[in-house]
Amino acid sequence: TAKKLGIDPEVIELYGKYKAKLPLDLIQPARMPGKHLILVSAINPTPAGEGKTTVVSQEILSAMEAGEKIVWYNAELMPPRVKRSIILQAVGGDYVGVRFDPRRGREVPYVAQDCAERVSEWMRGKIYLCEDNVSELAFDSDYLLKLFGYARRRLGCTVAVVDNVMTALMGAPDNAYLRAQENFAAALKKLATSLAMTVHLVAHPRKTRESLTTDDVAGSASLTRLCDLSIAVSHGKMTVLKDRSEG
């Protein structure tokens, strides 16, 4: 399978017959043809995160480099924070420094202003970051679907990101949470398929353990049943839990 996908078998870390971890630099839009709904989750999440958004950001940067336009919704962070994170990843380690942030009480990475401005200019017109009033804890899935539709038809966006679905739906009642999650994912899949978009859906696993199965994501297997590609992230590597093109 690796050879059919053009991947060097030497870089693969096998987990049984059907799972493997792959280096993050293999993420390229051209390797994901026909994938309309891509689910990104994590193994053994930590307070600082395992890199789910990092994985998505890398694919997004590759997509922008290839001429694709992106629409990005983040249920936790405001657009300026998301943009800073993407810029940090875009410039690479050689252009990232570290300085002490008295407000946070720790050292944080930063990019020199002139470098950040050049990257920001390169991103202009390629990515659209959606603003959400997180203080209200109210998520309107219909509005977001309409927004993605508008971004596709009027702005030419072919890639969308929802980061993350758990926080986005936190306003739903407990007994309706999983149903709302499944309905939202199904609506995203329908929209993505009809408009020829690729949607990246970032999710948290429902429990922590050394291995992750498709049933562990988000407390329900519904997301992984709906998605075309399911990726789990752990310690800088990713595991493909499901790839519809491979069965």
C-alpha atoms as one frame of an Amber mdcrd trajectory, in Angstrom:
protein
   0.000   0.000   0.000   2.811   2.429   0.855   4.465   1.875  -2.511   1.141
   2.421  -4.317   0.842   5.791  -2.557   4.426   6.715  -3.410   5.573   6.547
   0.231   8.973   5.167   1.218   8.292   2.108   3.468  11.358   3.043   5.538
   9.595   6.087   7.030   6.553   4.090   8.194   6.131   2.878  11.790   3.792
  -0.129  11.645   1.060  -0.848  14.220  -0.248  -4.269  13.228  -1.479  -5.114
   9.728  -3.727  -2.159   9.027  -2.335   0.865  10.912   0.870   2.871  10.627
   2.326   6.177  11.779   3.644   8.527   9.088   5.908  11.610   9.264   4.016
  14.916   9.166   5.920  16.117   6.093   4.030  13.569   3.990   0.873  15.666
   4.259   0.179  17.084   0.809  -3.145  17.957  -0.841  -2.248  15.844  -3.858
  -2.147  12.751  -1.625  -5.788  13.232  -0.604  -7.790  13.103  -3.855 -11.533
  12.610  -3.404 -11.392  13.044   0.379 -14.296  15.330   1.281 -14.374  14.902
   5.082 -11.094  14.424   6.964 -11.222  13.784  10.720  -8.158  14.667  12.820
  -8.050  13.438  16.435  -5.356  12.522  18.965  -3.897   9.700  21.022  -3.266
  10.452  24.727  -4.079  14.182  24.631  -2.118  16.475  26.954  -2.990  19.968
  28.260  -0.724  21.451  25.592  -2.259  19.304  22.876  -0.771  16.600  20.718
  -0.658  18.570  17.501  -4.043  18.064  15.837  -4.183  21.673  14.676  -0.516
  21.475  13.692  -1.300  18.586  11.353  -4.213  20.481   9.817  -2.160  23.683
   9.540   0.552  21.854   7.626  -1.957  20.577   5.086  -3.494  24.043   4.871
  -0.106  25.638   4.173   0.524  23.056   1.444  -2.922  23.741   0.014  -2.280
  27.493  -0.103   1.077  26.857  -1.765  -0.780  24.801  -4.388  -3.180  27.692
  -5.070  -6.156  26.539  -2.972  -8.228  28.974  -0.895  -9.143  28.169   2.711
 -11.988  29.054   5.092 -11.176  28.314   8.768 -13.522  28.282  11.772 -12.002
  27.965  15.277 -14.398  27.576  18.186 -11.745  28.368  20.807  -9.369  31.000
  19.407  -9.950  34.362  17.771  -8.612  34.887  14.220  -5.468  36.873  15.264
  -4.369  33.982  17.508  -5.028  31.423  14.775  -3.121  33.560  12.280  -0.094
  33.859  14.597  -0.044  30.093  15.007  -0.130  29.518  11.240   2.627  32.091
  10.677   4.835  30.373  13.276   4.430  27.110  11.432   4.904  28.678   8.021
   8.255  30.322   8.731   9.912  27.216  10.200  12.356  26.849  13.065  15.156
  28.951  11.545  13.044  32.110  11.793  11.359  31.490  15.160  12.816  32.919
  18.357  11.860  32.567  22.031  11.204  35.350  24.534   9.701  35.660  28.006
   6.036  36.657  28.177   5.364  38.291  31.591   1.595  37.900  31.149   1.868
  34.132  30.725   4.861  33.801  33.021   6.829  31.651  30.560   8.833  31.742
  27.374   6.857  31.796  24.132   7.870  31.529  20.467   7.779  34.607  18.262
   8.557  35.689  14.699  10.316  38.937  13.814   7.830  41.554  12.623   9.262
  41.950   9.113   9.204  38.183   8.569   5.651  37.887   9.944   4.526  40.712
   7.644   5.938  38.942   4.578   4.147  35.709   5.461   0.950  37.621   6.227
   1.089  39.280   2.815   1.642  35.885   1.168  -1.455  34.552   2.974  -3.638
  37.480   1.888  -6.554  36.303  -0.247  -5.641  32.658   0.345  -7.192  32.053
   3.778 -10.306  33.466   5.484 -10.558  33.134   9.274 -14.075  33.160  10.748
 -14.699  35.093  13.936 -16.916  33.555  16.621 -18.251  35.094  19.829 -17.128
  32.280  22.123 -18.358  34.107  25.212 -21.928  33.258  24.300 -21.128  29.531
  24.029 -23.746  29.347  21.296 -22.928  27.542  18.086 -25.135  27.927  15.034
 -24.303  25.013  12.741 -26.713  26.229  10.039 -24.969  29.594   9.948 -21.543
  27.966   9.653 -22.725  25.731   6.815 -24.102  28.782   4.994 -20.829  30.594
   5.631 -18.830  27.725   4.129 -21.198  27.655   1.152 -20.685  31.382   0.635
 -16.910  30.969   0.930 -16.999  28.288  -1.764 -19.296  30.088  -4.215 -18.172
  33.697  -3.797 -14.569  33.448  -2.594 -13.532  30.232  -4.345 -12.554  28.385
  -1.167 -12.060  24.669  -1.785 -10.831  23.707   1.709 -12.584  24.283   5.066
 -11.485  23.695   8.672 -13.623  23.244  11.807 -11.398  23.340  14.920 -12.771
  21.775  16.948 -16.184  20.129  16.780 -16.351  19.340  20.533 -16.008  22.976
  21.595 -18.242  24.133  18.765 -21.108  21.969  20.023 -20.574  22.495  23.751
 -23.762  24.531  23.993 -25.910  21.530  23.099 -27.728  19.708  25.956 -25.931
  16.582  27.210 -28.559  14.197  25.865 -28.491  15.896  22.469 -24.721  16.315
  22.158 -23.875  13.170  20.189 -26.907  13.589  17.947 -25.948  17.212  17.243
 -22.387  16.107  16.520 -23.496  13.422  14.079 -25.999  15.710  12.341 -23.387
  18.445  11.972 -20.798  16.044  10.528 -23.371  14.611   8.116 -24.339  18.110
   6.968 -20.672  19.009   6.501 -20.125  15.865   4.440 -23.135  16.650   2.246
 -22.020  20.242   1.730 -18.420  19.250   0.993 -19.457  16.577  -1.503 -21.956
  18.777  -3.326 -19.553  21.740  -3.570 -16.389  19.688  -4.217 -14.707  20.879
  -1.001 -12.381  19.181   1.462 -13.366  19.709   5.114 -10.968  19.082   7.999
 -12.806  18.311  11.238 -10.644  18.466  14.382 -11.880  16.341  17.294 -10.829
  15.070  20.723 -10.914  11.358  21.643 -13.412  10.354  24.318 -10.825   8.573
  26.470  -7.101   8.351  27.020  -5.141   5.202  26.362  -2.127   3.979  24.417
  -4.032   3.135  21.267  -7.027   4.701  19.608  -9.738   3.004  17.596 -12.373
   4.563  15.382 -14.964   4.053  18.141 -13.015   6.231  20.600 -13.209   9.499
  18.699 -15.545  12.012  20.297 -17.448   9.389  22.278 -19.144   8.076  19.179
 -18.201   6.145  16.051 -20.523   8.337  13.994 -17.790  10.780  12.981 -15.452
   8.088  11.748 -18.270   6.373   9.849 -19.001   9.595   7.998 -15.452  10.687
   7.247 -13.400   9.626   4.244 -10.075   9.840   6.067  -9.484   9.603   9.832
  -6.099  10.589  11.286  -4.934  10.287  14.913  -1.977  12.389  16.064   0.570
  11.477  18.731   4.079  12.731  19.506   4.731  14.303  16.117   3.467  11.352
  14.083   0.078  10.411  12.753  -1.861   7.168  12.461  -4.371   6.630   9.676
  -7.347   4.944  11.394  -9.498   4.904   8.289  -9.042   5.594   4.600 -12.170
   4.996   2.537 -10.157   4.617  -0.658  -8.316   1.646   0.903 -11.445   0.004
   2.369
